[in-house]
Each structure stands twice: as C-alpha cells, then as structure tokens.
PDB file of C-alpha atoms in Angstrom:
ATOM      1  CA  MET A   1     151.064  86.857 128.024  1.00 53.00           C
ATOM      2  CA  ALA A   2     150.387  85.197 124.627  1.00 55.00           C
ATOM      3  CA  PRO A   3     147.562  86.434 122.385  1.00 60.00           C
ATOM      4  CA  LEU A   4     144.367  84.387 122.405  1.00 58.00           C
ATOM      5  CA  GLU A   5     144.938  83.042 118.843  1.00 58.00           C
ATOM      6  CA  GLU A   6     148.198  81.343 119.863  1.00 69.00           C
ATOM      7  CA  THR A   7     146.706  79.477 122.814  1.00 79.00           C
ATOM      8  CA  LEU A   8     143.642  77.998 121.099  1.00 79.00           C
ATOM      9  CA  PRO A   9     143.915  75.001 118.762  1.00 79.00           C
ATOM     10  CA  PRO A  10     142.635  75.590 115.205  1.00 81.00           C
ATOM     11  CA  ALA A  11     138.954  74.879 114.579  1.00 82.00           C
ATOM     12  CA  PRO A  12     138.311  71.421 113.104  1.00 80.00           C
ATOM     13  CA  LEU A  13     137.607  71.224 109.372  1.00 74.00           C
ATOM     14  CA  PHE A  14     134.577  69.014 110.006  1.00 79.00           C
ATOM     15  CA  SER A  15     133.191  66.719 112.671  1.00 85.00           C
ATOM     16  CA  VAL A  16     131.413  63.365 112.561  1.00 86.00           C
ATOM     17  CA  VAL A  17     128.045  63.632 114.276  1.00 90.00           C
ATOM     18  CA  LYS A  18     126.702  60.164 113.534  1.00 90.00           C
ATOM     19  CA  GLY A  19     128.310  56.756 113.120  1.00 90.00           C
ATOM     20  CA  GLN A  20     131.692  55.292 114.050  1.00 91.00           C
ATOM     21  CA  PRO A  21     134.047  55.732 111.047  1.00 91.00           C
ATOM     22  CA  ASN A  22     137.417  53.997 111.178  1.00 93.00           C
ATOM     23  CA  ALA A  23     140.726  55.694 110.339  1.00 91.00           C
ATOM     24  CA  GLU A  24     140.564  54.754 106.628  1.00 94.00           C
ATOM     25  CA  GLU A  25     137.033  56.121 106.257  1.00 92.00           C
ATOM     26  CA  LEU A  26     138.018  59.376 107.965  1.00 91.00           C
ATOM     27  CA  ALA A  27     141.055  59.679 105.689  1.00 91.00           C
ATOM     28  CA  ALA A  28     138.898  59.165 102.581  1.00 91.00           C
ATOM     29  CA  LEU A  29     136.335  61.696 103.795  1.00 89.00           C
ATOM     30  CA  THR A  30     139.066  64.226 104.569  1.00 87.00           C
ATOM     31  CA  ALA A  31     140.557  63.802 101.084  1.00 88.00           C
ATOM     32  CA  VAL A  32     137.184  64.388  99.424  1.00 88.00           C
ATOM     33  CA  VAL A  33     136.371  67.445 101.544  1.00 84.00           C
ATOM     34  CA  LEU A  34     139.790  68.989 100.920  1.00 83.00           C
ATOM     35  CA  SER A  35     139.530  68.392  97.163  1.00 83.00           C
ATOM     36  CA  LEU A  36     136.185  70.199  97.005  1.00 82.00           C
ATOM     37  CA  GLY A  37     137.250  73.326  98.850  1.00 75.00           C
ATOM     38  CA  GLY A  38     140.566  74.143  97.193  1.00 66.00           C
ATOM     39  CA  PRO A  39     141.222  77.001  94.832  1.00 71.00           C
ATOM     40  CA  ALA A  40     141.105  76.385  91.094  1.00 68.00           C
ATOM     41  CA  PRO A  41     144.472  75.444  89.598  1.00 68.00           C
ATOM     42  CA  ALA A  42     146.277  78.318  87.920  1.00 72.00           C
ATOM     43  CA  GLN A  43     146.104  78.341  84.137  1.00 72.00           C
ATOM     44  CA  PRO A  44     149.464  78.630  82.388  1.00 71.00           C
ATOM     45  CA  ALA A  45     149.953  81.945  80.666  1.00 74.00           C
ATOM     46  CA  ALA A  46     149.748  81.953  76.880  1.00 77.00           C
ATOM     47  CA  PRO A  47     153.007  82.729  75.104  1.00 73.00           C
ATOM     48  CA  SER A  48     153.371  86.429  74.434  1.00 78.00           C
ATOM     49  CA  VAL A  49     153.877  88.019  71.030  1.00 81.00           C
ATOM     50  CA  ARG A  50     157.454  88.720  72.080  1.00 82.00           C
ATOM     51  CA  HIS A  51     158.001  84.979  72.507  1.00 77.00           C
ATOM     52  CA  TRP A  52     156.905  84.274  68.948  1.00 75.00           C
ATOM     53  CA  VAL A  53     158.912  87.166  67.514  1.00 80.00           C
ATOM     54  CA  ARG A  54     162.001  85.857  69.296  1.00 79.00           C
ATOM     55  CA  ARG A  55     161.437  82.363  67.884  1.00 73.00           C
ATOM     56  CA  GLN A  56     161.200  83.836  64.386  1.00 75.00           C
ATOM     57  CA  GLN A  57     164.381  85.870  64.886  1.00 78.00           C
ATOM     58  CA  LEU A  58     166.261  82.767  66.015  1.00 78.00           C
ATOM     59  CA  ARG A  59     164.734  80.802  63.131  1.00 68.00           C
ATOM     60  CA  LEU A  60     163.585  78.072  65.528  1.00 67.00           C
ATOM     61  CA  ALA A  61     160.645  77.066  63.366  1.00 63.00           C
ATOM     62  CA  PRO A  62     161.490  75.017  60.276  1.00 64.00           C
ATOM     63  CA  SER A  63     161.329  77.130  57.144  1.00 70.00           C
ATOM     64  CA  PRO A  64     160.552  75.695  53.713  1.00 77.00           C
ATOM     65  CA  GLY A  65     163.306  75.247  51.198  1.00 78.00           C
ATOM     66  CA  PRO A  66     166.336  73.107  50.456  1.00 81.00           C
ATOM     67  CA  GLY A  67     167.612  71.370  53.598  1.00 75.00           C
ATOM     68  CA  ALA A  68     164.432  72.056  55.611  1.00 75.00           C
ATOM     69  CA  TRP A  69     164.359  68.456  56.796  1.00 74.00           C
ATOM     70  CA  LYS A  70     167.804  68.949  58.394  1.00 73.00           C
ATOM     71  CA  ARG A  71     166.672  72.038  60.307  1.00 64.00           C
ATOM     72  CA  SER A  72     163.517  70.284  61.521  1.00 65.00           C
ATOM     73  CA  HIS A  73     165.511  67.704  63.510  1.00 61.00           C
ATOM     74  CA  GLY A  74     166.874  70.365  65.902  1.00 54.00           C
TER      75      GLY A  74
END
C-alpha cells in the first residue's frame, strides 16, 4: 500500500474565491505570486585575496613603464 503523501495531489498554491478570471489573468496572477514568494537571489562571492595575489604573480594587470600600452591590450 502506498503512503498517504503519494496518493494525495499537492495542495494548491492559491484559489480564486470571487470572480471569473480567464486563463491569461490566472497566468499573470500566478507569475506575480510566485515572484513574491521566492528566495532571494544568491550574491556572487567577492574575489578572494588569493585571486588577487595570483593575478599579480601572473602580471595580468598592466604595470607602468615602457611598453605598458602593449601589455594592456591582452
């Protein structure tokens, strides 16, 4: 016998209790409701000190001096 959770359909996200919305109106309402309840987007991690040290070791940043303009065009 299957567990109770597998036999029941999932609970609806929301229900319309008044009015007769058409398919487009329900789609727009669903989009708005879903956009309000989602988790915050993840912030990208800041580059670590190791990243900057590695860039300096590889001399990726242009350094001043003769021919600097050539190195800046990577």
